[in-house]
Amino acid sequence: MRRGESVVSSSKSRVIAVTGGLGFVGKNLVRSLAAAGHQVRVLDIASEDRVGTLPARVSYREADLRDGRRTSEALADADLVFHLAGNSSGTVSVEDPRLDFETNALGTFNVCEALREKEGSRLVYLSSAMTYGQPQRFPIAEDHPVAPYYPYGASKLSGELTVKAFVETYGLSAVIGRAFVIYGPGEDPRRAGAEVGQYLRWHLNGLPIEVTGDPDRKTRDFVHVSDIVAGLTLIADAGEDGEVYNLGTGEETSLAELVTAIGRVSGSVPDTVVNDSITDDTYRLVADISKLRGLGYKPSVPLDKGLTDLIQHLGDHPAPPMLDTIFRPSQRDARSAS
Ligand SMILES: NC(=O)c1ccc[n+]([C@@H]2O[C@H](COP(=O)([O-])OP(=O)(O)OC[C@H]3O[C@@H](n4cnc5c(N)ncnc54)[C@H](O)[C@@H]3O)[C@@H](O)[C@H]2O)c1
């Protein structure tokens, strides 16, 4: 399958597999594919209780992608694979780098290996803007140097490199999306460390918003999960083999602007507690999405609209955020003192 064919719509009679289909992005993608009439297969490691949340007619295979044989078996009849499973938390990657590496790097290798000999298959790998590390140019285009500085970015980049190597060596048909900071319905507060979900969860519970870093200098490209779903589907259809596409909005929002927007759409001004002693990730992060726009992409959910919808989705007392920040000043101080 090459550029120019509509891979997703031509897969109606075939199986589209979504690894990590019980996760935040996966659930949204699965719902969209199932609503369009596709045969969808979810592969995930999750326990049975989350399987009940899948739309009717979506099949489920429990498979740990760290297990190569199991991964190959579960993907045996899949023609198009959206590979989203993995550790998505920077904090977890710092606490358990082996789990992070095995899940993201080895897991992605196993998916590539499963598809290597399969004629006509196509892979879409969801990577992360954390592969860029601390950005040097703005907005960040795909040819910006990659220099991840903590384990999660490194494991996602390992996945990318493996996908590219399989494209070059074995002719695997595959594309890579580098997502910026995703928000929207369906995030699990036990694994979600991104600002939009966290800030809303604190604010809706009447708690102060904990801002880590410099609220004015730290900016992010917050992209609604429905735009990520649209972007993934688009690159599946029209992306060039071996190419990377930024998945973002091209809009830059500082943390201070995010807090103001939350006050504006919720009708109550948030309290904030600013921890500006942690500045490791105080930098600008905004995508250049020209390459994706070149395939016909246009982000469709402005931040205020996305926040309004998410407030409605979360209700009055959502579970508060449960993840700590990645960075601990005490750890760094201990390292530099030794
Ligand atoms: N959420 C974001 O802001 C963001 C940004 C950039 C990239 N990404 C990437 O997008 C993908 C999806 O992220 P998400 O936010 O939906 O994460 P998530 O944690 O909600 O979902 C990940 C899913 O993968 C499954 N999984 C984990 N280990 C597995 C294994 N060994 N075998 C099989 N399944 C396993 C989990 O059970 C879970 O359902 C991840 O690869 C992440 O790196 C996310």
mmCIF file of C-alpha atoms and ligand atoms in Angstrom:
data_model
loop_
_atom_site.group_PDB
_atom_site.id
_atom_site.type_symbol
_atom_site.label_atom_id
_atom_site.label_comp_id
_atom_site.label_asym_id
_atom_site.label_seq_id
_atom_site.Cartn_x
_atom_site.Cartn_y
_atom_site.Cartn_z
ATOM 1 C CA MET A 1 0.000 0.000 0.000
ATOM 2 C CA ARG A 2 1.457 3.301 -1.002
ATOM 3 C CA ARG A 3 0.500 6.928 -0.941
ATOM 4 C CA GLY A 4 -2.562 7.728 -3.005
ATOM 5 C CA GLU A 5 -4.645 4.709 -1.961
ATOM 6 C CA SER A 6 -7.225 5.206 0.770
ATOM 7 C CA VAL A 7 -5.897 2.540 3.082
ATOM 8 C CA VAL A 8 -8.451 3.056 5.826
ATOM 9 C CA SER A 9 -11.558 3.004 3.662
ATOM 10 C CA SER A 10 -10.246 0.111 1.556
ATOM 11 C CA SER A 11 -9.840 -1.882 4.792
ATOM 12 C CA LYS A 12 -13.618 -2.231 5.311
ATOM 13 C CA SER A 13 -13.604 -5.939 4.578
ATOM 14 C CA ARG A 14 -10.386 -6.511 6.463
ATOM 15 C CA VAL A 15 -9.198 -6.301 10.047
ATOM 16 C CA ILE A 16 -7.858 -3.070 11.485
ATOM 17 C CA ALA A 17 -5.932 -3.719 14.686
ATOM 18 C CA VAL A 18 -5.437 -1.067 17.342
ATOM 19 C CA THR A 19 -2.782 -1.873 19.924
ATOM 20 C CA GLY A 20 -3.470 -0.054 23.177
ATOM 21 C CA GLY A 21 -7.101 0.210 22.079
ATOM 22 C CA LEU A 22 -8.276 0.331 25.700
ATOM 23 C CA GLY A 23 -6.156 3.402 26.439
ATOM 24 C CA PHE A 24 -7.018 7.069 26.111
ATOM 25 C CA VAL A 25 -6.184 7.665 22.447
ATOM 26 C CA GLY A 26 -6.934 4.061 21.484
ATOM 27 C CA LYS A 27 -10.521 4.175 22.773
ATOM 28 C CA ASN A 28 -11.210 7.322 20.771
ATOM 29 C CA LEU A 29 -9.674 5.824 17.619
ATOM 30 C CA VAL A 30 -11.513 2.512 18.035
ATOM 31 C CA ARG A 31 -14.839 4.296 18.477
ATOM 32 C CA SER A 32 -14.264 6.316 15.318
ATOM 33 C CA LEU A 33 -13.207 3.288 13.225
ATOM 34 C CA ALA A 34 -16.093 1.154 14.511
ATOM 35 C CA ALA A 35 -18.595 3.954 13.798
ATOM 36 C CA ALA A 36 -17.297 4.055 10.211
ATOM 37 C CA GLY A 37 -18.162 0.352 9.861
ATOM 38 C CA HIS A 38 -14.686 -1.186 10.084
ATOM 39 C CA GLN A 39 -13.854 -4.561 11.604
ATOM 40 C CA VAL A 40 -11.726 -3.526 14.553
ATOM 41 C CA ARG A 41 -9.539 -5.695 16.745
ATOM 42 C CA VAL A 42 -8.133 -4.320 19.985
ATOM 43 C CA LEU A 43 -4.886 -5.671 21.417
ATOM 44 C CA ASP A 44 -4.139 -4.650 24.941
ATOM 45 C CA ILE A 45 -2.673 -5.923 28.160
ATOM 46 C CA ALA A 46 -5.526 -4.557 30.252
ATOM 47 C CA SER A 47 -7.679 -6.596 32.576
ATOM 48 C CA GLU A 48 -11.185 -7.673 31.686
ATOM 49 C CA ASP A 49 -12.977 -4.810 33.462
ATOM 50 C CA ARG A 50 -11.894 -2.296 30.798
ATOM 51 C CA VAL A 51 -12.824 -4.611 27.924
ATOM 52 C CA GLY A 52 -16.540 -4.064 28.599
ATOM 53 C CA THR A 53 -16.109 -0.443 27.525
ATOM 54 C CA LEU A 54 -15.431 -1.424 23.899
ATOM 55 C CA PRO A 55 -18.098 -0.719 21.274
ATOM 56 C CA ALA A 56 -20.212 -3.703 20.170
ATOM 57 C CA ARG A 57 -18.624 -5.832 17.416
ATOM 58 C CA VAL A 58 -15.082 -4.772 18.281
ATOM 59 C CA SER A 59 -13.055 -7.909 19.027
ATOM 60 C CA TYR A 60 -10.464 -8.103 21.793
ATOM 61 C CA ARG A 61 -7.209 -10.029 22.133
ATOM 62 C CA GLU A 62 -5.310 -9.805 25.355
ATOM 63 C CA ALA A 63 -1.654 -9.651 24.333
ATOM 64 C CA ASP A 64 1.433 -8.310 26.045
ATOM 65 C CA LEU A 65 3.427 -6.735 23.226
ATOM 66 C CA ARG A 66 6.659 -7.530 25.056
ATOM 67 C CA ASP A 67 5.947 -11.142 24.072
ATOM 68 C CA GLY A 68 6.921 -11.481 20.405
ATOM 69 C CA ARG A 69 5.136 -14.772 19.716
ATOM 70 C CA ARG A 70 1.905 -13.597 21.290
ATOM 71 C CA THR A 71 2.076 -10.326 19.356
ATOM 72 C CA SER A 72 2.553 -12.109 16.034
ATOM 73 C CA GLU A 73 -0.361 -14.453 16.752
ATOM 74 C CA ALA A 74 -2.662 -11.585 17.693
ATOM 75 C CA LEU A 75 -1.767 -9.609 14.548
ATOM 76 C CA ALA A 76 -1.810 -12.575 12.167
ATOM 77 C CA ASP A 77 -4.929 -11.500 10.247
ATOM 78 C CA ALA A 78 -4.583 -7.716 10.606
ATOM 79 C CA ASP A 79 -4.050 -5.665 7.445
ATOM 80 C CA LEU A 80 -3.752 -2.236 9.016
ATOM 81 C CA VAL A 81 -2.261 -1.774 12.482
ATOM 82 C CA PHE A 82 -2.452 1.397 14.525
ATOM 83 C CA HIS A 83 0.243 0.847 17.144
ATOM 84 C CA LEU A 84 -0.661 2.956 20.168
ATOM 85 C CA ALA A 85 0.108 0.593 23.059
ATOM 86 C CA GLY A 86 2.898 1.544 25.336
ATOM 87 C CA ASN A 87 3.907 3.333 28.448
ATOM 88 C CA SER A 88 2.633 6.864 27.896
ATOM 89 C CA SER A 89 3.918 8.371 31.125
ATOM 90 C CA GLY A 90 7.204 10.223 31.491
ATOM 91 C CA THR A 91 6.937 9.788 35.259
ATOM 92 C CA VAL A 92 6.610 5.989 34.978
ATOM 93 C CA SER A 93 9.588 5.972 32.586
ATOM 94 C CA VAL A 94 11.739 7.671 35.211
ATOM 95 C CA GLU A 95 10.526 5.359 37.987
ATOM 96 C CA ASP A 96 10.761 2.143 35.949
ATOM 97 C CA PRO A 97 12.907 2.706 32.843
ATOM 98 C CA ARG A 98 13.127 -1.014 32.056
ATOM 99 C CA LEU A 99 9.333 -1.366 31.897
ATOM 100 C CA ASP A 100 9.217 1.750 29.720
ATOM 101 C CA PHE A 101 11.923 0.515 27.350
ATOM 102 C CA GLU A 102 10.571 -3.011 27.059
ATOM 103 C CA THR A 103 7.031 -1.780 26.447
ATOM 104 C CA ASN A 104 7.808 1.015 24.002
ATOM 105 C CA ALA A 105 10.972 -0.115 22.240
ATOM 106 C CA LEU A 106 10.767 -3.929 22.357
ATOM 107 C CA GLY A 107 6.955 -3.786 21.984
ATOM 108 C CA THR A 108 7.310 -1.740 18.804
ATOM 109 C CA PHE A 109 9.994 -4.093 17.491
ATOM 110 C CA ASN A 110 7.618 -7.020 18.070
ATOM 111 C CA VAL A 111 4.838 -5.261 16.139
ATOM 112 C CA CYS A 112 7.221 -4.570 13.218
ATOM 113 C CA GLU A 113 8.464 -8.151 13.318
ATOM 114 C CA ALA A 114 4.876 -9.445 13.267
ATOM 115 C CA LEU A 115 4.173 -7.459 10.085
ATOM 116 C CA ARG A 116 7.532 -8.034 8.374
ATOM 117 C CA GLU A 117 6.467 -10.965 6.216
ATOM 118 C CA LYS A 118 2.844 -9.943 5.792
ATOM 119 C CA GLU A 119 2.229 -8.866 2.216
ATOM 120 C CA GLY A 120 0.043 -5.764 1.924
ATOM 121 C CA SER A 121 0.038 -4.789 5.586
ATOM 122 C CA ARG A 122 0.402 -1.217 6.794
ATOM 123 C CA LEU A 123 1.597 0.139 10.161
ATOM 124 C CA VAL A 124 0.880 3.496 11.796
ATOM 125 C CA TYR A 125 3.037 4.138 14.858
ATOM 126 C CA LEU A 126 2.063 6.808 17.367
ATOM 127 C CA SER A 127 5.226 8.424 18.674
ATOM 128 C CA SER A 128 5.729 11.552 20.725
ATOM 129 C CA ALA A 129 7.065 15.093 20.469
ATOM 130 C CA MET A 130 9.182 14.164 23.505
ATOM 131 C CA THR A 131 11.609 12.661 20.962
ATOM 132 C CA TYR A 132 12.680 16.232 20.090
ATOM 133 C CA GLY A 133 13.959 16.866 23.621
ATOM 134 C CA GLN A 134 14.455 20.516 24.485
ATOM 135 C CA PRO A 135 13.504 22.354 21.270
ATOM 136 C CA GLN A 136 15.949 24.706 19.578
ATOM 137 C CA ARG A 137 13.721 26.130 16.808
ATOM 138 C CA PHE A 138 10.068 27.188 16.721
ATOM 139 C CA PRO A 139 7.671 25.991 15.547
ATOM 140 C CA ILE A 140 9.186 22.495 15.574
ATOM 141 C CA ALA A 141 9.238 20.799 12.176
ATOM 142 C CA GLU A 142 9.901 17.113 11.636
ATOM 143 C CA ASP A 143 13.496 17.767 10.558
ATOM 144 C CA HIS A 144 14.308 19.324 13.952
ATOM 145 C CA PRO A 145 17.083 17.306 15.674
ATOM 146 C CA VAL A 146 15.886 14.558 17.999
ATOM 147 C CA ALA A 147 17.526 14.569 21.433
ATOM 148 C CA PRO A 148 15.283 13.029 24.095
ATOM 149 C CA TYR A 149 16.498 13.681 27.612
ATOM 150 C CA TYR A 150 14.533 11.213 29.706
ATOM 151 C CA PRO A 151 13.698 7.523 29.250
ATOM 152 C CA TYR A 152 10.223 7.941 27.736
ATOM 153 C CA GLY A 153 11.519 10.097 24.855
ATOM 154 C CA ALA A 154 14.342 7.627 24.254
ATOM 155 C CA SER A 155 12.039 4.589 24.191
ATOM 156 C CA LYS A 156 9.616 6.305 21.793
ATOM 157 C CA LEU A 157 12.519 7.279 19.537
ATOM 158 C CA SER A 158 13.799 3.683 19.617
ATOM 159 C CA GLY A 159 10.377 2.649 18.351
ATOM 160 C CA GLU A 160 10.581 5.203 15.536
ATOM 161 C CA LEU A 161 14.048 4.065 14.492
ATOM 162 C CA THR A 162 12.925 0.453 14.430
ATOM 163 C CA VAL A 163 9.915 1.283 12.259
ATOM 164 C CA LYS A 164 12.149 3.208 9.839
ATOM 165 C CA ALA A 165 14.707 0.392 9.717
ATOM 166 C CA PHE A 166 11.961 -2.107 8.844
ATOM 167 C CA VAL A 167 10.702 0.203 6.093
ATOM 168 C CA GLU A 168 14.205 0.447 4.617
ATOM 169 C CA THR A 169 15.274 -3.152 5.107
ATOM 170 C CA TYR A 170 12.118 -5.169 4.523
ATOM 171 C CA GLY A 171 9.903 -2.762 2.605
ATOM 172 C CA LEU A 172 7.402 -2.556 5.464
ATOM 173 C CA SER A 173 4.707 0.002 4.674
ATOM 174 C CA ALA A 174 4.662 2.239 7.732
ATOM 175 C CA VAL A 175 4.248 5.851 8.854
ATOM 176 C CA ILE A 176 4.956 7.613 12.137
ATOM 177 C CA GLY A 177 2.935 10.304 13.914
ATOM 178 C CA ARG A 178 4.642 12.474 16.535
ATOM 179 C CA ALA A 179 1.886 13.687 18.833
ATOM 180 C CA PHE A 180 2.197 16.840 20.912
ATOM 181 C CA VAL A 181 0.175 17.207 24.140
ATOM 182 C CA ILE A 182 -3.119 15.343 23.753
ATOM 183 C CA TYR A 183 -6.230 16.111 25.798
ATOM 184 C CA GLY A 184 -9.889 15.157 25.686
ATOM 185 C CA PRO A 185 -12.315 12.558 27.061
ATOM 186 C CA GLY A 186 -11.118 9.134 28.168
ATOM 187 C CA GLU A 187 -7.820 9.856 29.922
ATOM 188 C CA ASP A 188 -7.049 7.662 32.912
ATOM 189 C CA PRO A 189 -6.004 9.946 35.802
ATOM 190 C CA ARG A 190 -3.659 7.191 37.060
ATOM 191 C CA ARG A 191 -1.497 7.528 33.938
ATOM 192 C CA ALA A 192 -2.268 11.022 32.638
ATOM 193 C CA GLY A 193 0.352 13.652 33.399
ATOM 194 C CA ALA A 194 -0.522 16.292 30.805
ATOM 195 C CA GLU A 195 -1.679 19.714 31.891
ATOM 196 C CA VAL A 196 -5.206 20.087 30.474
ATOM 197 C CA GLY A 197 -6.670 17.008 32.166
ATOM 198 C CA GLN A 198 -4.758 17.585 35.385
ATOM 199 C CA TYR A 199 -5.665 21.250 35.681
ATOM 200 C CA LEU A 200 -9.363 20.622 35.011
ATOM 201 C CA ARG A 201 -9.478 17.772 37.505
ATOM 202 C CA TRP A 202 -8.047 19.993 40.238
ATOM 203 C CA HIS A 203 -10.215 22.974 39.339
ATOM 204 C CA LEU A 204 -13.492 21.014 39.071
ATOM 205 C CA ASN A 205 -12.852 19.627 42.577
ATOM 206 C CA GLY A 206 -12.327 23.135 43.947
ATOM 207 C CA LEU A 207 -8.608 22.468 44.427
ATOM 208 C CA PRO A 208 -5.821 24.856 43.401
ATOM 209 C CA ILE A 209 -4.129 24.118 40.096
ATOM 210 C CA GLU A 210 -0.515 23.050 40.635
ATOM 211 C CA VAL A 211 1.590 24.711 37.950
ATOM 212 C CA THR A 212 5.057 23.193 37.510
ATOM 213 C CA GLY A 213 7.600 25.519 35.893
ATOM 214 C CA ASP A 214 7.415 29.101 34.682
ATOM 215 C CA PRO A 215 3.741 29.716 33.757
ATOM 216 C CA ASP A 216 4.590 32.332 31.123
ATOM 217 C CA ARG A 217 7.676 30.801 29.488
ATOM 218 C CA LYS A 218 6.456 27.182 29.438
ATOM 219 C CA THR A 219 4.249 26.703 26.391
ATOM 220 C CA ARG A 220 2.647 23.640 24.870
ATOM 221 C CA ASP A 221 0.732 22.629 21.753
ATOM 222 C CA PHE A 222 -2.456 21.140 23.222
ATOM 223 C CA VAL A 223 -4.240 18.997 20.651
ATOM 224 C CA HIS A 224 -7.682 17.475 21.059
ATOM 225 C CA VAL A 225 -7.834 13.689 20.847
ATOM 226 C CA SER A 226 -10.380 13.862 18.002
ATOM 227 C CA ASP A 227 -7.810 15.780 15.939
ATOM 228 C CA ILE A 228 -5.234 13.093 16.756
ATOM 229 C CA VAL A 229 -7.690 10.451 15.530
ATOM 230 C CA ALA A 230 -8.201 12.443 12.324
ATOM 231 C CA GLY A 231 -4.446 12.862 11.902
ATOM 232 C CA LEU A 232 -3.732 9.151 12.435
ATOM 233 C CA THR A 233 -6.391 8.170 9.917
ATOM 234 C CA LEU A 234 -5.029 10.676 7.425
ATOM 235 C CA ILE A 235 -1.424 9.501 7.661
ATOM 236 C CA ALA A 236 -2.622 5.889 7.396
ATOM 237 C CA ASP A 237 -4.248 6.845 4.104
ATOM 238 C CA ALA A 238 -1.864 9.362 2.624
ATOM 239 C CA GLY A 239 1.405 9.325 4.565
ATOM 240 C CA GLU A 240 4.613 8.352 2.783
ATOM 241 C CA ASP A 241 6.347 5.196 3.939
ATOM 242 C CA GLY A 242 9.046 5.849 6.519
ATOM 243 C CA GLU A 243 7.977 9.463 7.026
ATOM 244 C CA VAL A 244 7.267 11.234 10.312
ATOM 245 C CA TYR A 245 4.312 13.640 10.674
ATOM 246 C CA ASN A 246 3.798 16.040 13.567
ATOM 247 C CA LEU A 247 0.337 15.700 15.088
ATOM 248 C CA GLY A 248 -0.511 18.991 16.763
ATOM 249 C CA THR A 249 -2.363 22.230 16.122
ATOM 250 C CA GLY A 250 0.433 24.733 15.472
ATOM 251 C CA GLU A 251 -1.085 26.856 18.297
ATOM 252 C CA GLU A 252 1.143 27.738 21.238
ATOM 253 C CA THR A 253 -0.443 28.149 24.689
ATOM 254 C CA SER A 254 1.456 29.091 27.830
ATOM 255 C CA LEU A 255 0.462 27.483 31.127
ATOM 256 C CA ALA A 256 -0.731 30.904 32.314
ATOM 257 C CA GLU A 257 -2.933 31.176 29.202
ATOM 258 C CA LEU A 258 -4.296 27.683 29.844
ATOM 259 C CA VAL A 259 -5.268 28.654 33.410
ATOM 260 C CA THR A 260 -6.954 31.818 32.084
ATOM 261 C CA ALA A 261 -8.841 29.804 29.458
ATOM 262 C CA ILE A 262 -10.038 27.357 32.135
ATOM 263 C CA GLY A 263 -11.342 30.311 34.179
ATOM 264 C CA ARG A 264 -13.040 31.747 31.094
ATOM 265 C CA VAL A 265 -14.883 28.587 30.052
ATOM 266 C CA SER A 266 -15.680 27.268 33.551
ATOM 267 C CA GLY A 267 -16.930 30.629 34.829
ATOM 268 C CA SER A 268 -14.742 30.565 37.957
ATOM 269 C CA VAL A 269 -11.219 31.905 38.289
ATOM 270 C CA PRO A 270 -8.852 29.073 39.306
ATOM 271 C CA ASP A 271 -6.561 29.250 42.324
ATOM 272 C CA THR A 272 -3.014 28.326 41.401
ATOM 273 C CA VAL A 273 0.050 27.124 43.278
ATOM 274 C CA VAL A 274 3.166 27.702 41.208
ATOM 275 C CA ASN A 275 6.218 25.499 41.688
ATOM 276 C CA ASP A 276 8.837 27.404 39.710
ATOM 277 C CA SER A 277 11.751 25.625 41.363
ATOM 278 C CA ILE A 278 11.348 22.883 38.721
ATOM 279 C CA THR A 279 12.287 24.343 35.353
ATOM 280 C CA ASP A 280 13.557 21.230 33.516
ATOM 281 C CA ASP A 281 10.677 21.387 31.073
ATOM 282 C CA THR A 282 10.145 25.122 31.020
ATOM 283 C CA TYR A 283 10.536 25.656 27.302
ATOM 284 C CA ARG A 284 8.379 26.338 24.280
ATOM 285 C CA LEU A 285 6.792 23.324 22.577
ATOM 286 C CA VAL A 286 4.789 24.018 19.452
ATOM 287 C CA ALA A 287 4.411 21.978 16.286
ATOM 288 C CA ASP A 288 4.963 23.035 12.735
ATOM 289 C CA ILE A 289 2.135 21.089 11.088
ATOM 290 C CA SER A 290 2.812 22.163 7.480
ATOM 291 C CA LYS A 291 3.701 18.614 6.465
ATOM 292 C CA LEU A 292 0.408 17.231 7.794
ATOM 293 C CA ARG A 293 -1.510 20.159 6.330
ATOM 294 C CA GLY A 294 0.051 19.170 3.005
ATOM 295 C CA LEU A 295 -1.948 15.909 3.240
ATOM 296 C CA GLY A 296 -5.155 17.901 3.808
ATOM 297 C CA TYR A 297 -5.220 18.115 7.610
ATOM 298 C CA LYS A 298 -6.874 20.950 9.472
ATOM 299 C CA PRO A 299 -7.226 20.878 13.274
ATOM 300 C CA SER A 300 -10.910 21.220 14.107
ATOM 301 C CA VAL A 301 -11.176 21.716 17.881
ATOM 302 C CA PRO A 302 -10.054 25.097 19.261
ATOM 303 C CA LEU A 303 -8.839 24.997 22.878
ATOM 304 C CA ASP A 304 -11.876 26.792 24.365
ATOM 305 C CA LYS A 305 -14.268 24.365 22.675
ATOM 306 C CA GLY A 306 -12.189 21.359 23.758
ATOM 307 C CA LEU A 307 -12.102 22.625 27.357
ATOM 308 C CA THR A 308 -15.865 23.272 27.398
ATOM 309 C CA ASP A 309 -16.601 19.746 26.160
ATOM 310 C CA LEU A 310 -14.139 18.166 28.576
ATOM 311 C CA ILE A 311 -15.612 20.019 31.556
ATOM 312 C CA GLN A 312 -18.993 18.621 30.610
ATOM 313 C CA HIS A 313 -17.539 15.135 30.186
ATOM 314 C CA LEU A 314 -15.682 15.152 33.527
ATOM 315 C CA GLY A 315 -18.641 16.407 35.599
ATOM 316 C CA ASP A 316 -18.439 18.135 38.957
ATOM 317 C CA HIS A 317 -16.098 15.872 40.901
ATOM 318 C CA PRO A 318 -13.792 13.866 38.607
ATOM 319 C CA ALA A 319 -11.050 11.750 40.162
ATOM 320 C CA PRO A 320 -8.176 14.106 40.955
ATOM 321 C CA PRO A 321 -4.816 13.688 39.165
ATOM 322 C CA MET A 322 -2.722 10.862 40.553
ATOM 323 C CA LEU A 323 0.670 11.254 38.883
ATOM 324 C CA ASP A 324 3.578 13.214 40.250
ATOM 325 C CA THR A 325 5.697 15.461 38.102
ATOM 326 C CA ILE A 326 8.589 13.695 36.358
ATOM 327 C CA PHE A 327 11.229 15.931 37.812
ATOM 328 C CA ARG A 328 12.367 15.925 41.429
ATOM 329 C CA PRO A 329 14.780 18.703 42.418
ATOM 330 C CA SER A 330 16.072 16.492 45.246
ATOM 331 C CA GLN A 331 17.203 13.794 42.768
ATOM 332 C CA ARG A 332 19.061 16.273 40.605
ATOM 333 C CA ASP A 333 20.626 17.979 43.609
ATOM 334 C CA ALA A 334 21.815 14.615 44.926
ATOM 335 C CA ARG A 335 23.359 13.768 41.528
ATOM 336 C CA SER A 336 25.161 17.052 41.089
ATOM 337 C CA ALA A 337 26.459 16.937 44.686
ATOM 338 C CA SER A 338 27.972 13.460 44.230
HETATM 339 N N1 LIG B 1 -1.413 11.130 25.764
HETATM 340 C C1 LIG B 1 -0.526 11.952 25.178
HETATM 341 O O1 LIG B 1 -0.497 13.191 25.411
HETATM 342 C C2 LIG B 1 0.467 11.380 24.186
HETATM 343 C C3 LIG B 1 1.327 12.275 23.530
HETATM 344 C C4 LIG B 1 2.236 11.769 22.604
HETATM 345 C C5 LIG B 1 2.267 10.407 22.324
HETATM 346 N N2 LIG B 1 1.432 9.566 22.991
HETATM 347 C C6 LIG B 1 1.527 8.130 22.669
HETATM 348 O O2 LIG B 1 0.248 7.681 22.307
HETATM 349 C C7 LIG B 1 0.068 6.306 22.695
HETATM 350 C C8 LIG B 1 -1.234 6.168 23.454
HETATM 351 O O3 LIG B 1 -1.180 7.036 24.582
HETATM 352 P P1 LIG B 1 -2.394 7.110 25.605
HETATM 353 O O4 LIG B 1 -2.365 8.473 26.187
HETATM 354 O O5 LIG B 1 -3.615 6.578 24.981
HETATM 355 O O6 LIG B 1 -1.876 6.098 26.721
HETATM 356 P P2 LIG B 1 -2.677 5.134 27.688
HETATM 357 O O7 LIG B 1 -1.747 4.830 28.797
HETATM 358 O O8 LIG B 1 -4.029 5.678 28.017
HETATM 359 O O9 LIG B 1 -2.904 3.837 26.779
HETATM 360 C C9 LIG B 1 -1.879 2.923 26.505
HETATM 361 C C10 LIG B 1 -2.500 1.543 26.376
HETATM 362 O O10 LIG B 1 -1.444 0.618 26.100
HETATM 363 C C11 LIG B 1 -1.688 -0.560 26.863
HETATM 364 N N3 LIG B 1 -0.428 -1.248 27.105
HETATM 365 C C12 LIG B 1 0.580 -0.864 27.928
HETATM 366 N N4 LIG B 1 1.562 -1.777 27.923
HETATM 367 C C13 LIG B 1 1.186 -2.760 27.066
HETATM 368 C C14 LIG B 1 1.771 -3.982 26.645
HETATM 369 N N5 LIG B 1 2.978 -4.394 27.113
HETATM 370 N N6 LIG B 1 1.087 -4.754 25.768
HETATM 371 C C15 LIG B 1 -0.115 -4.356 25.311
HETATM 372 N N7 LIG B 1 -0.732 -3.220 25.670
HETATM 373 C C16 LIG B 1 -0.084 -2.425 26.552
HETATM 374 C C17 LIG B 1 -2.313 -0.054 28.162
HETATM 375 O O11 LIG B 1 -3.040 -1.072 28.854
HETATM 376 C C18 LIG B 1 -3.206 1.061 27.663
HETATM 377 O O12 LIG B 1 -4.518 0.618 27.392
HETATM 378 C C19 LIG B 1 1.303 5.936 23.521
HETATM 379 O O13 LIG B 1 2.155 5.163 22.711
HETATM 380 C C20 LIG B 1 1.947 7.275 23.850
HETATM 381 O O14 LIG B 1 3.343 7.151 23.923
HETATM 382 C C21 LIG B 1 0.526 10.011 23.905
#
